[in-house]
Short mmCIF file of C-alpha atoms in Angstrom, two decimals:
data_model
loop_
_atom_site.label_atom_id
_atom_site.label_comp_id
_atom_site.label_asym_id
_atom_site.label_seq_id
_atom_site.Cartn_x
_atom_site.Cartn_y
_atom_site.Cartn_z
CA MET A 1 -23.57 -18.25 60.04
CA SER A 2 -22.66 -21.90 60.70
CA ASP A 3 -18.96 -23.04 60.57
CA ALA A 4 -20.15 -24.80 56.98
CA ALA A 5 -21.14 -21.65 55.70
CA ARG A 6 -18.11 -20.25 57.04
CA GLN A 7 -15.96 -22.97 55.27
CA ARG A 8 -16.86 -22.26 51.96
CA VAL A 9 -16.61 -18.82 52.17
CA LEU A 10 -13.12 -18.73 53.07
CA ARG A 11 -12.40 -21.88 50.52
CA ARG A 12 -14.51 -19.38 47.57
CA ALA A 13 -12.14 -16.33 49.01
CA ALA A 14 -8.96 -18.93 48.56
CA LEU A 15 -9.88 -19.67 45.01
CA VAL A 16 -10.83 -16.13 44.44
CA SER A 17 -7.26 -14.84 45.57
CA ARG A 18 -5.69 -17.79 44.44
CA ALA A 19 -7.09 -16.68 41.11
CA THR A 20 -6.48 -12.81 41.09
CA ALA A 21 -2.26 -14.16 41.58
CA TYR A 22 -2.07 -16.55 38.67
CA LEU A 23 -3.53 -13.79 36.30
CA ALA A 24 -1.27 -10.88 37.57
CA VAL A 25 2.27 -13.10 37.35
CA TRP A 26 -0.15 -14.54 34.03
CA ALA A 27 -0.34 -10.81 32.40
CA VAL A 28 2.93 -9.45 33.67
CA LEU A 29 4.88 -12.57 31.98
CA ALA A 30 2.71 -12.64 28.68
CA ALA A 31 3.82 -8.64 28.91
CA VAL A 32 7.68 -9.24 29.29
CA ALA A 33 7.67 -12.31 26.89
CA GLY A 34 5.70 -10.13 24.04
CA LEU A 35 7.36 -7.46 24.28
CA ALA A 36 10.71 -9.30 23.67
CA LEU A 37 9.22 -11.91 21.58
CA PHE A 38 7.91 -7.98 19.85
CA LEU A 39 11.55 -6.87 19.89
CA LEU A 40 12.55 -9.86 18.51
CA SER A 41 10.74 -10.70 15.50
CA SER A 42 11.48 -8.57 11.89
CA ARG A 43 9.31 -8.84 9.05
CA THR A 44 10.76 -8.25 4.98
CA VAL A 45 8.01 -6.02 2.67
CA VAL A 46 8.43 -4.57 -0.43
CA LEU A 47 9.36 -1.27 0.80
CA ALA A 48 10.65 2.03 -2.16
CA THR A 49 11.61 -0.51 -4.80
CA HIS A 50 13.57 -2.92 -2.28
CA ASP A 51 13.31 -6.11 -0.45
CA ALA A 52 13.39 -4.46 3.52
CA VAL A 53 13.66 -5.15 6.27
CA LEU A 54 11.47 -4.68 9.09
CA ARG A 55 12.90 -4.65 12.97
CA PRO A 56 10.85 -2.26 15.53
CA ASN A 57 12.43 -0.98 18.10
CA LEU A 58 12.22 0.80 21.66
CA HIS A 59 13.81 4.43 20.30
CA GLY A 60 11.12 6.25 19.22
CA GLN A 61 13.45 6.18 15.50
CA VAL A 62 13.02 5.47 12.19
CA VAL A 63 16.22 4.28 11.24
CA VAL A 64 17.12 3.31 7.38
CA ASN A 65 20.60 1.52 6.64
CA THR A 66 21.28 1.94 3.35
CA GLY A 67 23.80 -0.58 2.73
CA PRO A 68 27.07 0.26 1.25
CA VAL A 69 26.59 3.18 -0.74
CA LEU A 70 24.11 5.29 0.59
CA PRO A 71 24.04 6.91 4.13
CA ASP A 72 21.62 5.86 6.53
CA PHE A 73 18.62 8.45 8.11
CA ARG A 74 16.77 8.55 11.12
CA ILE A 75 13.97 10.21 12.12
CA GLY A 76 11.96 10.06 14.62
CA SER A 77 8.91 8.09 15.35
CA GLY A 78 6.68 10.74 17.02
CA GLY A 79 6.11 7.86 20.15
CA ARG A 80 8.49 5.28 21.99
CA VAL A 81 8.21 3.23 19.13
CA GLY A 82 10.53 3.05 16.11
CA VAL A 83 11.38 0.38 14.31
CA ASP A 84 15.11 -0.44 12.39
CA ILE A 85 14.22 -0.67 8.46
CA ARG A 86 17.52 -2.60 6.73
CA LEU A 87 17.81 -2.52 2.82
CA ASP A 88 18.24 -4.83 0.61
CA LYS A 89 18.02 -5.88 -3.35
CA THR A 90 16.49 -3.77 -5.77
CA ASP A 91 16.11 -3.62 -9.46
CA ALA A 92 17.19 0.06 -10.34
CA GLU A 93 20.57 0.53 -12.64
CA SER A 94 22.01 2.52 -11.11
CA THR A 95 22.72 4.36 -8.02
CA GLU A 96 21.90 7.87 -9.03
CA ALA A 97 18.49 6.70 -10.25
CA LEU A 98 17.69 4.72 -7.01
CA VAL A 99 18.31 8.33 -5.53
CA GLU A 100 16.32 9.71 -7.38
CA ARG A 101 13.22 7.04 -7.70
CA TYR A 102 13.59 7.45 -3.22
CA ALA A 103 13.34 11.44 -3.79
CA PHE A 104 9.91 11.02 -5.94
CA ILE A 105 8.33 8.59 -3.52
CA ALA A 106 8.94 10.39 -0.49
CA THR A 107 7.13 13.13 -2.14
CA GLN A 108 4.24 10.61 -1.59
CA PRO A 109 5.19 8.66 1.17
CA GLU A 110 1.21 7.58 2.92
CA GLY A 111 1.54 4.05 1.36
CA GLN A 112 4.42 3.20 2.41
CA ILE A 113 4.15 4.95 5.88
CA ASP A 114 1.04 3.07 5.89
CA LYS A 115 2.49 -0.56 4.67
CA VAL A 116 5.34 0.21 8.00
CA ARG A 117 2.47 0.63 10.31
CA ASP A 118 0.26 -2.10 9.18
CA ALA A 119 3.32 -4.19 9.36
CA LEU A 120 4.25 -3.40 12.83
CA VAL A 121 0.95 -3.80 13.80
CA ASP A 122 0.67 -7.50 12.81
CA MET A 123 4.05 -8.24 13.88
CA ALA A 124 3.28 -6.65 17.56
CA LEU A 125 -0.82 -8.53 17.90
CA ALA A 126 1.64 -11.80 16.70
CA ALA A 127 3.64 -10.99 19.69
CA ALA A 128 1.34 -10.24 22.11
CA LEU A 129 -0.35 -13.51 21.27
CA ARG A 130 3.10 -15.51 21.91
CA GLY A 131 3.43 -13.92 24.63
CA ALA A 132 -0.07 -14.92 26.23
CA VAL A 133 0.54 -18.61 25.24
CA LEU A 134 4.64 -18.09 26.73
CA GLY A 135 2.92 -16.60 29.79
CA LEU A 136 0.89 -19.37 30.80
CA LEU A 137 3.27 -21.62 30.38
CA PRO A 138 5.30 -21.31 33.64
CA ILE A 139 1.65 -21.44 35.83
CA LEU A 140 0.13 -24.52 34.02
CA VAL A 141 3.46 -26.38 35.20
CA TRP A 142 3.29 -23.90 39.05
CA VAL A 143 -0.18 -26.23 38.98
CA LEU A 144 0.82 -29.46 37.81
CA ILE A 145 3.57 -30.03 39.85
CA GLY A 146 1.46 -29.51 43.01
CA ALA A 147 1.99 -28.46 46.86
CA ALA A 148 4.38 -31.56 47.85
CA ARG A 149 5.60 -32.03 44.53
CA ARG A 150 7.19 -27.66 44.60
CA ARG A 151 8.08 -28.28 48.59
CA GLU A 152 9.69 -31.52 47.42
CA LEU A 153 11.50 -30.04 44.70
CA ALA A 154 12.99 -26.64 46.82
CA THR A 155 14.29 -29.28 49.34
CA ARG A 156 16.39 -30.75 46.39
CA ALA A 157 17.63 -27.77 45.42
CA ARG A 158 18.86 -26.58 48.71
CA SER A 159 21.33 -29.75 48.79
CA PRO A 160 24.72 -29.85 47.21
CA GLY A 161 23.58 -31.76 44.61
CA GLY A 162 20.86 -29.15 44.00
CA VAL A 163 23.87 -26.39 43.90
CA VAL A 164 25.53 -28.50 41.89
CA ALA A 165 23.25 -28.34 39.80
CA ALA A 166 22.50 -24.83 39.34
CA LEU A 167 26.73 -23.35 39.36
CA LEU A 168 26.72 -25.85 35.62
CA VAL A 169 23.71 -24.21 35.00
CA VAL A 170 25.70 -20.95 34.99
CA LEU A 171 29.08 -21.56 34.36
CA LEU A 172 26.92 -22.92 30.69
CA GLY A 173 24.87 -19.83 30.46
CA VAL A 174 29.10 -17.59 30.70
CA LEU A 175 30.22 -20.35 27.52
CA LEU A 176 27.43 -19.86 25.80
CA TRP A 177 27.44 -15.58 25.96
CA GLU A 178 31.58 -15.74 25.75
CA PRO A 179 31.57 -12.19 27.16
CA TRP A 180 35.35 -12.56 26.57
CA ASP A 181 35.22 -13.16 22.65
CA ALA A 182 34.59 -8.17 22.36
CA ASP A 183 33.90 -8.36 18.76
CA GLU A 184 35.53 -5.71 16.74
CA ASN A 185 34.22 -2.20 16.37
CA SER A 186 32.16 -2.01 13.19
CA VAL A 187 33.11 0.13 10.50
CA GLN A 188 29.50 1.66 11.03
CA SER A 189 30.28 2.25 14.18
CA ASP A 190 32.62 4.44 13.83
CA ARG A 191 29.78 7.35 12.19
CA SER A 192 28.56 9.27 14.18
CA TRP A 193 25.00 10.41 13.25
CA VAL A 194 24.67 14.42 11.94
CA PRO A 195 21.88 16.67 11.21
CA LEU A 196 20.82 16.69 6.96
CA ALA A 197 21.43 20.36 6.71
CA GLU A 198 24.98 19.81 7.51
CA PHE A 199 26.34 16.67 5.82
CA VAL A 200 25.10 18.94 2.61
CA GLY A 201 26.13 22.19 3.75
CA ALA A 202 24.91 25.11 4.43
CA GLY A 203 24.56 25.94 0.28
CA VAL A 204 21.77 23.70 0.78
CA ASP A 205 17.71 24.79 1.05
CA LEU A 206 16.47 21.55 2.56
CA PRO A 207 12.57 21.01 2.90
CA ASP A 208 10.66 21.70 6.04
CA GLU A 209 9.80 17.84 6.01
CA ALA A 210 13.49 17.14 6.04
CA GLN A 211 14.58 19.50 8.61
CA GLY A 212 14.06 16.69 11.48
CA ILE A 213 16.26 14.30 9.23
CA GLU A 214 19.53 12.75 10.38
CA VAL A 215 21.99 11.13 8.31
CA ARG A 216 25.35 8.80 9.11
CA GLY A 217 27.14 8.63 6.70
CA ASP A 218 31.33 10.02 5.71
CA VAL A 219 30.37 13.54 5.32
CA THR A 220 33.72 13.77 3.41
CA THR A 221 32.75 12.04 0.57
CA ALA A 222 31.92 14.67 -2.07
CA GLN A 223 29.54 12.47 -4.48
CA THR A 224 27.74 10.77 -1.24
CA ARG A 225 27.36 13.67 -0.87
CA ARG A 226 26.12 14.82 -4.29
CA LEU A 227 23.92 12.42 -4.59
CA VAL A 228 22.41 13.00 -1.25
CA GLU A 229 21.53 16.68 -2.66
CA SER A 230 20.10 15.74 -5.69
CA ALA A 231 17.48 13.33 -4.09
CA ILE A 232 16.80 16.62 -1.32
CA ASP A 233 16.57 18.79 -5.07
CA THR A 234 13.94 16.07 -7.16
CA TYR A 235 12.63 16.01 -4.18
CA ALA A 236 12.06 19.72 -3.37
CA LYS A 237 10.65 19.86 -6.69
CA SER A 238 8.06 17.04 -6.97
CA LYS A 239 7.08 18.16 -3.58
CA THR A 240 5.95 21.86 -4.76
CA PHE A 241 4.64 20.65 -8.57
CA TYR A 242 2.01 17.87 -7.22
CA ARG A 243 1.37 19.85 -4.06
CA THR A 244 0.52 23.05 -5.91
CA ALA A 245 -1.68 20.80 -8.12
CA ALA A 246 -3.29 19.06 -5.84
CA GLU A 247 -4.00 22.33 -4.14
CA GLU A 248 -5.26 23.97 -7.87
CA ALA A 249 -7.60 21.23 -8.38
CA ALA A 250 -9.03 21.16 -4.52
CA GLY A 251 -10.82 25.04 -5.48
CA LEU A 252 -11.76 23.80 -9.28
CA ASP A 253 -14.64 24.94 -10.47
CA LEU A 254 -16.92 21.25 -11.18
CA ARG A 255 -20.04 19.75 -11.88
CA GLN A 256 -21.91 18.60 -8.60
CA PRO A 257 -23.80 15.90 -8.58
CA ASP A 258 -27.73 16.32 -7.22
CA THR A 259 -28.69 14.67 -4.77
CA ASP A 260 -29.66 11.11 -7.22
CA GLU A 261 -26.58 10.71 -9.37
CA THR A 262 -23.10 8.85 -7.92
CA VAL A 263 -19.71 10.55 -9.54
CA VAL A 264 -16.86 7.91 -9.95
CA ALA A 265 -13.51 8.76 -10.60
CA LEU A 266 -11.80 6.86 -13.07
CA VAL A 267 -7.58 6.82 -13.37
CA SER A 268 -6.08 5.05 -15.53
CA ASP A 269 -2.19 4.61 -17.11
CA ARG A 270 -0.36 5.68 -13.53
CA HIS A 271 2.38 4.11 -14.47
CA ASP A 272 4.07 4.78 -11.23
CA ASN A 273 3.98 8.51 -10.57
CA VAL A 274 2.69 8.49 -7.08
CA GLY A 275 2.81 11.61 -7.24
CA MET A 276 -0.62 12.44 -8.90
CA ASP A 277 -2.62 10.20 -6.36
CA ALA A 278 -3.25 13.44 -4.12
CA VAL A 279 -4.03 15.76 -7.28
CA ALA A 280 -5.90 13.18 -8.29
CA ARG A 281 -7.55 12.37 -5.13
CA ALA A 282 -8.34 16.47 -5.21
CA VAL A 283 -10.57 16.26 -8.46
CA ALA A 284 -11.82 13.64 -7.22
CA ASP A 285 -13.44 15.19 -3.74
CA ALA A 286 -13.41 18.82 -5.96
CA GLY A 287 -16.19 16.47 -7.84
CA GLY A 288 -18.02 14.76 -5.19
CA ALA A 289 -16.54 11.44 -6.02
CA ALA A 290 -17.72 8.29 -3.99
CA ALA A 291 -15.81 5.81 -5.92
CA VAL A 292 -13.11 5.28 -7.90
CA PHE A 293 -12.63 2.90 -11.14
CA ASP A 294 -8.57 1.42 -11.84
CA ALA A 295 -8.11 1.54 -15.42
CA GLY A 296 -4.66 -0.53 -14.75
CA ASP A 297 -0.88 -0.20 -16.34
CA ASP A 298 -0.48 1.05 -12.32
CA THR A 299 2.85 0.24 -13.43
CA SER A 300 5.45 0.26 -15.48
CA SER A 301 6.56 -3.64 -15.18
CA GLY A 302 4.22 -5.96 -12.99
CA LYS A 303 7.10 -6.38 -10.66
CA SER A 304 7.30 -6.56 -6.53
CA TRP A 305 9.50 -3.78 -6.18
CA GLU A 306 6.16 -1.32 -7.90
CA ALA A 307 3.90 -2.33 -4.73
CA PHE A 308 5.09 1.46 -3.90
CA SER A 309 2.78 2.04 -6.74
CA LEU A 310 0.00 -0.25 -5.84
CA ASP A 311 0.58 1.38 -2.25
CA SER A 312 0.09 4.50 -2.88
CA VAL A 313 -3.28 4.58 -5.40
CA SER A 314 -4.46 2.19 -2.78
CA THR A 315 -3.92 4.56 0.71
CA THR A 316 -5.23 7.33 -1.34
CA PHE A 317 -8.42 6.69 -1.87
CA GLU A 318 -8.36 4.06 1.00
CA ASP A 319 -12.21 4.92 2.13
CA LEU A 320 -14.02 5.39 -1.28
CA ASP A 321 -15.57 1.98 -3.33
CA ARG A 322 -12.66 0.79 -5.34
CA TRP A 323 -12.74 -1.47 -8.17
CA ALA A 324 -9.66 -2.36 -10.77
CA VAL A 325 -8.19 -4.13 -13.31
CA ALA A 326 -4.66 -5.08 -14.36
CA GLY A 327 -3.72 -3.16 -17.26
CA ASN A 328 -0.95 -4.78 -20.28
CA HIS A 329 2.29 -3.51 -18.39
CA ASP A 330 1.05 -4.99 -15.34
CA HIS A 331 2.86 -8.20 -15.78
CA GLY A 332 2.13 -11.62 -14.63
CA SER A 333 -0.34 -11.86 -10.91
CA PHE A 334 1.52 -9.79 -8.68
CA VAL A 335 -0.67 -6.13 -9.48
CA ARG A 336 -3.53 -7.99 -9.59
CA ASN A 337 -3.53 -9.89 -6.05
CA TYR A 338 -1.16 -7.37 -4.26
CA LEU A 339 -4.66 -4.82 -5.71
CA ASP A 340 -7.32 -7.26 -4.26
CA GLY A 341 -5.10 -7.53 -1.29
CA GLN A 342 -4.85 -4.58 -0.93
CA GLY A 343 -9.45 -3.78 -0.43
CA TRP A 344 -9.79 -3.13 -4.29
CA THR A 345 -12.37 -5.44 -6.16
CA MET A 346 -10.72 -6.68 -9.13
CA LEU A 347 -13.49 -7.34 -11.93
CA ASP A 348 -13.08 -11.34 -14.06
CA GLY A 349 -15.28 -11.41 -16.44
CA GLU A 350 -18.53 -12.05 -14.09
CA VAL A 351 -21.18 -9.12 -13.34
CA VAL A 352 -21.15 -8.01 -10.22
CA ASP A 353 -22.89 -4.62 -8.29
CA GLY A 354 -21.23 -1.78 -9.17
CA PRO A 355 -21.60 1.48 -7.35
CA ALA A 356 -25.18 2.64 -6.28
CA GLY A 357 -25.95 -0.62 -8.25
CA ALA A 358 -25.03 -0.22 -11.41
CA ARG A 359 -24.25 -3.33 -12.91
CA LEU A 360 -20.69 -3.38 -13.64
CA LEU A 361 -18.31 -6.11 -15.72
CA GLY A 362 -14.27 -6.36 -16.66
CA VAL A 363 -11.77 -8.18 -17.07
CA ASP A 364 -8.21 -8.16 -16.93
CA ASP A 365 -5.66 -7.13 -20.69
CA PRO A 366 -5.14 -10.34 -22.27
CA ARG A 367 -1.74 -8.92 -23.78
CA SER A 368 0.36 -8.58 -20.75
CA SER A 369 1.86 -11.80 -19.62
CA GLY A 370 0.25 -14.23 -17.22
CA LEU A 371 -2.94 -12.87 -18.40
CA GLY A 372 -5.54 -12.82 -20.77
CA SER A 373 -6.89 -15.92 -18.75
CA TRP A 374 -11.11 -16.14 -19.05
CA ARG A 375 -11.53 -17.51 -15.29
CA ASP A 376 -10.02 -21.05 -16.08
CA GLU A 377 -8.80 -20.84 -19.63
CA THR A 378 -5.76 -19.03 -21.23
CA GLY A 379 -4.15 -18.03 -24.41
CA LEU A 380 -6.98 -16.34 -24.92
CA SER A 381 -5.95 -13.81 -27.81
CA PHE A 382 -7.29 -9.89 -27.41
CA ALA A 383 -10.59 -10.54 -29.63
CA GLU A 384 -11.70 -13.65 -28.20
CA VAL A 385 -11.49 -11.78 -24.62
CA GLY A 386 -13.53 -8.88 -26.18
CA SER A 387 -16.25 -11.52 -27.74
CA ARG A 388 -16.31 -13.21 -24.55
CA ILE A 389 -16.48 -10.20 -23.10
CA ALA A 390 -19.84 -9.22 -24.78
CA ASP A 391 -20.64 -12.60 -24.63
CA ALA A 392 -20.47 -11.83 -20.61
CA ALA A 393 -23.04 -8.48 -20.91
CA CYS A 394 -25.80 -9.87 -23.46
CA ASP A 395 -25.95 -12.94 -21.02
CA ALA A 396 -26.41 -10.63 -17.93
CA GLY A 397 -29.72 -11.05 -17.43
CA GLU A 398 -30.17 -7.08 -16.44
CA ARG A 399 -27.81 -4.69 -18.37
CA VAL A 400 -24.76 -3.81 -17.76
CA ALA A 401 -24.01 -0.31 -17.17
CA THR A 402 -21.03 -0.59 -17.01
CA ILE A 403 -17.84 -2.10 -18.52
CA LEU A 404 -14.34 -1.87 -17.34
CA VAL A 405 -11.62 -2.81 -19.71
CA HIS A 406 -8.04 -1.34 -19.65
CA ASP A 407 -8.25 -0.76 -23.58
CA ALA A 408 -11.65 0.01 -24.54
CA ASN A 409 -11.27 -1.18 -27.65
CA LEU A 410 -12.14 -5.16 -25.61
CA GLY A 411 -15.54 -4.06 -25.54
CA ALA A 412 -16.08 -2.84 -29.13
CA GLU A 413 -18.09 -5.67 -29.32
CA ALA A 414 -20.66 -5.42 -26.26
CA LEU A 415 -21.30 -2.05 -28.14
CA ASP A 416 -21.39 -3.26 -31.31
CA ARG A 417 -24.41 -6.15 -30.11
CA GLY A 418 -25.67 -3.40 -28.16
CA CYS A 419 -25.34 -5.38 -24.78
CA ALA A 420 -23.66 -2.58 -22.70
CA ASP A 421 -24.82 1.39 -21.54
CA LEU A 422 -20.54 2.21 -21.72
CA VAL A 423 -16.85 1.31 -22.10
CA VAL A 424 -14.19 2.92 -20.40
CA GLY A 425 -10.47 1.84 -20.55
CA GLY A 426 -7.19 3.69 -21.00
CA HIS A 427 -4.22 2.52 -23.27
CA LEU A 428 -3.51 5.20 -24.96
CA HIS A 429 -2.61 7.60 -23.09
CA VAL A 430 -4.84 10.35 -24.69
CA GLN A 431 -8.59 10.85 -24.82
CA VAL A 432 -11.08 9.67 -27.25
CA GLY A 433 -14.48 10.13 -26.96
CA PRO A 434 -17.16 9.77 -25.19
CA THR A 435 -18.41 8.77 -28.33
CA ARG A 436 -21.89 7.19 -28.89
CA VAL A 437 -22.23 3.32 -30.54
CA VAL A 438 -26.11 2.09 -31.12
CA GLY A 439 -26.23 -1.42 -31.33
CA ASP A 440 -28.07 -4.07 -33.45
CA ASN A 441 -30.75 -4.59 -31.26
CA GLY A 442 -31.28 -0.51 -31.41
CA GLN A 443 -29.77 0.01 -27.53
CA ALA A 444 -27.39 3.06 -27.28
CA GLY A 445 -23.90 3.08 -25.50
CA TYR A 446 -20.61 5.00 -25.64
CA SER A 447 -16.75 4.03 -25.18
CA TYR A 448 -14.57 6.21 -23.47
CA THR A 449 -10.85 6.57 -22.88
CA ASN A 450 -8.92 8.33 -20.51
CA GLY A 451 -5.71 9.81 -21.03
CA THR A 452 -3.12 8.41 -18.72
CA THR A 453 -3.82 9.65 -15.10
CA GLY A 454 0.42 9.75 -14.32
CA GLY A 455 1.01 11.67 -17.36
CA ALA A 456 3.21 8.90 -19.29
CA ALA A 457 4.82 9.33 -22.53
CA PHE A 458 5.84 6.26 -21.60
CA ALA A 459 5.91 3.40 -19.45
CA PHE A 460 7.83 4.84 -16.40
CA ALA A 461 5.97 7.96 -15.84
CA LEU A 462 7.39 9.00 -12.47
CA GLY A 463 9.12 12.53 -12.40
CA SER A 464 8.84 15.70 -11.00
CA LYS A 465 6.22 16.55 -12.87
CA PRO A 466 3.58 14.70 -15.34
CA ARG A 467 5.59 14.38 -19.06
CA ARG A 468 2.52 14.74 -20.29
CA GLU A 469 -1.07 15.90 -20.30
CA ALA A 470 -2.48 13.72 -16.99
CA GLN A 471 -5.49 13.39 -16.62
CA VAL A 472 -9.01 11.92 -14.40
CA THR A 473 -12.14 11.93 -15.76
CA LEU A 474 -15.90 12.19 -13.55
CA LEU A 475 -18.08 9.60 -14.46
CA THR A 476 -21.78 10.55 -13.14
CA TYR A 477 -24.88 8.08 -12.57
CA ARG A 478 -27.74 8.24 -11.33
CA ASP A 479 -30.74 5.73 -11.53
CA GLY A 480 -28.58 2.87 -11.83
CA ARG A 481 -26.63 3.92 -15.29
CA PRO A 482 -24.33 6.28 -16.81
CA ALA A 483 -25.42 9.85 -17.25
CA GLY A 484 -22.51 11.76 -17.97
CA ILE A 485 -18.84 12.59 -18.18
CA GLN A 486 -16.47 15.30 -17.31
CA PRO A 487 -12.63 15.28 -18.25
CA VAL A 488 -10.25 17.16 -15.63
CA SER A 489 -6.26 17.63 -16.76
CA LEU A 490 -3.31 18.62 -15.67
CA ARG A 491 -1.09 20.32 -18.04
CA THR A 492 2.45 19.97 -17.85
CA ASP A 493 2.31 23.77 -17.12
CA GLY A 494 0.54 23.20 -13.68
CA ARG A 495 -3.14 24.39 -15.67
CA PHE A 496 -5.75 22.87 -15.13
CA LEU A 497 -7.97 21.88 -18.78
CA VAL A 498 -11.89 21.47 -17.19
CA GLY A 499 -13.59 19.66 -19.56
CA GLU A 500 -17.71 20.27 -20.45
CA TYR A 501 -19.77 17.49 -18.73
CA VAL A 502 -20.62 15.55 -21.38
CA PRO A 503 -24.15 14.23 -20.38
CA LEU A 504 -24.97 10.54 -22.54
CA HIS A 505 -28.22 9.92 -24.25
CA LEU A 506 -29.28 6.21 -24.11
CA THR A 507 -32.84 6.72 -24.37
CA GLU A 508 -33.04 9.50 -26.76
CA PRO A 509 -31.50 10.19 -30.07
CA ASP A 510 -27.97 12.37 -30.01
CA THR A 511 -28.19 13.29 -33.37
CA THR A 512 -24.51 14.39 -33.52
CA ALA A 513 -22.56 11.13 -32.56
CA GLN A 514 -21.55 8.59 -34.75
CA LYS A 515 -21.35 4.41 -35.09
#
């Protein structure tokens, strides 16, 4: 090998060696900076009806700081990374009501767990990206200064002036740190963590899920203990009722779809009852559902504190195709925007492709504050929106298979004109139909109202069991058109009522139906 070739090989090897060293240094700096940024970061979310601040930790503990009245709780995260959760503002009217909410939400925690997990993942990714950028800065400075300038700076640093400058930097750091100014012991620091069983006493039977929970609070406060005992009792009753119902729902003898059919689960009027979500999913699975329609009123008032309900229904059906509209109790734009962010297809007056190619049309209920717009128009009445839906259905070109609305009356005009196969909704909290309607053009369609999936008697249904029959309806589609309906109801005593499968006669006469 010639001297020139040898020199090229040596230069190439030196370049590779230098690049490898830079890469290794960058990886270390990026990892350190990313970890520091992750541990110093925070995220504000709505959690368990509170504004909550999340801060990651490496203690492997999920710590919930509830505030000055209730005790704090913690439980192992199952890994190295944990999170500190500080609960801030809520709209609960009393401490007792707040504790009851905690108990009910704890029976169906998957939505809240996923929310915290997703927030931590986002924080970790953001910290890693910033750490990668920060890790490059020292290397860029090192390269830009150059070898000659680095030698010059090193010489100056060893001079008396350089030593004085270094001492001044250290002194400035100590002054900013102020290690001599110790903080007083806080009230929280005087409290120790104790097992939940010890906190509530031997007379309270804890559910298996609560065995690993620890509490930090004043164990001598009888009122606090009574609140926690009440929450445990509520949790146990609610968990038992809905878990048993979900297990029984999984074994229901429901009609199974043929190979050319697609089943859609219809839910409506959940009104924050997250306990019913697992039951609704079990019914959907037992009936072979591949998609879900949500006809609205997932909340009682459409407020941000009710995000726990939207998290729950989204997590419960996250692996199914999902379409939804907002109901009259889903006030404002929060519910619609939140569900849209959770992956639901929110219908807005445009005809879209629905399950198995069925043409689908829907719109939010116009009676809700902030809703009722037809695209860019505002202030439309219920009847005006109904007329717009009928126009959209009749002008769609291809026949509309289903109109999804909160109140089935909103699609009555479309059925009267004969422009849709099926209108489904909720709102009434009782089942109505299916009712066959022959339109002015001779085309038949059906109207159907699902009962309340949350078992709601009023606008807020969260409880240890449904306040009235809770219903999920299975809609069967064949060749892009609705073919049949089967309602499934859970009674307040825990027994199921499985309705007969009702075939829909869209092309042939049905002498039992009325217009």
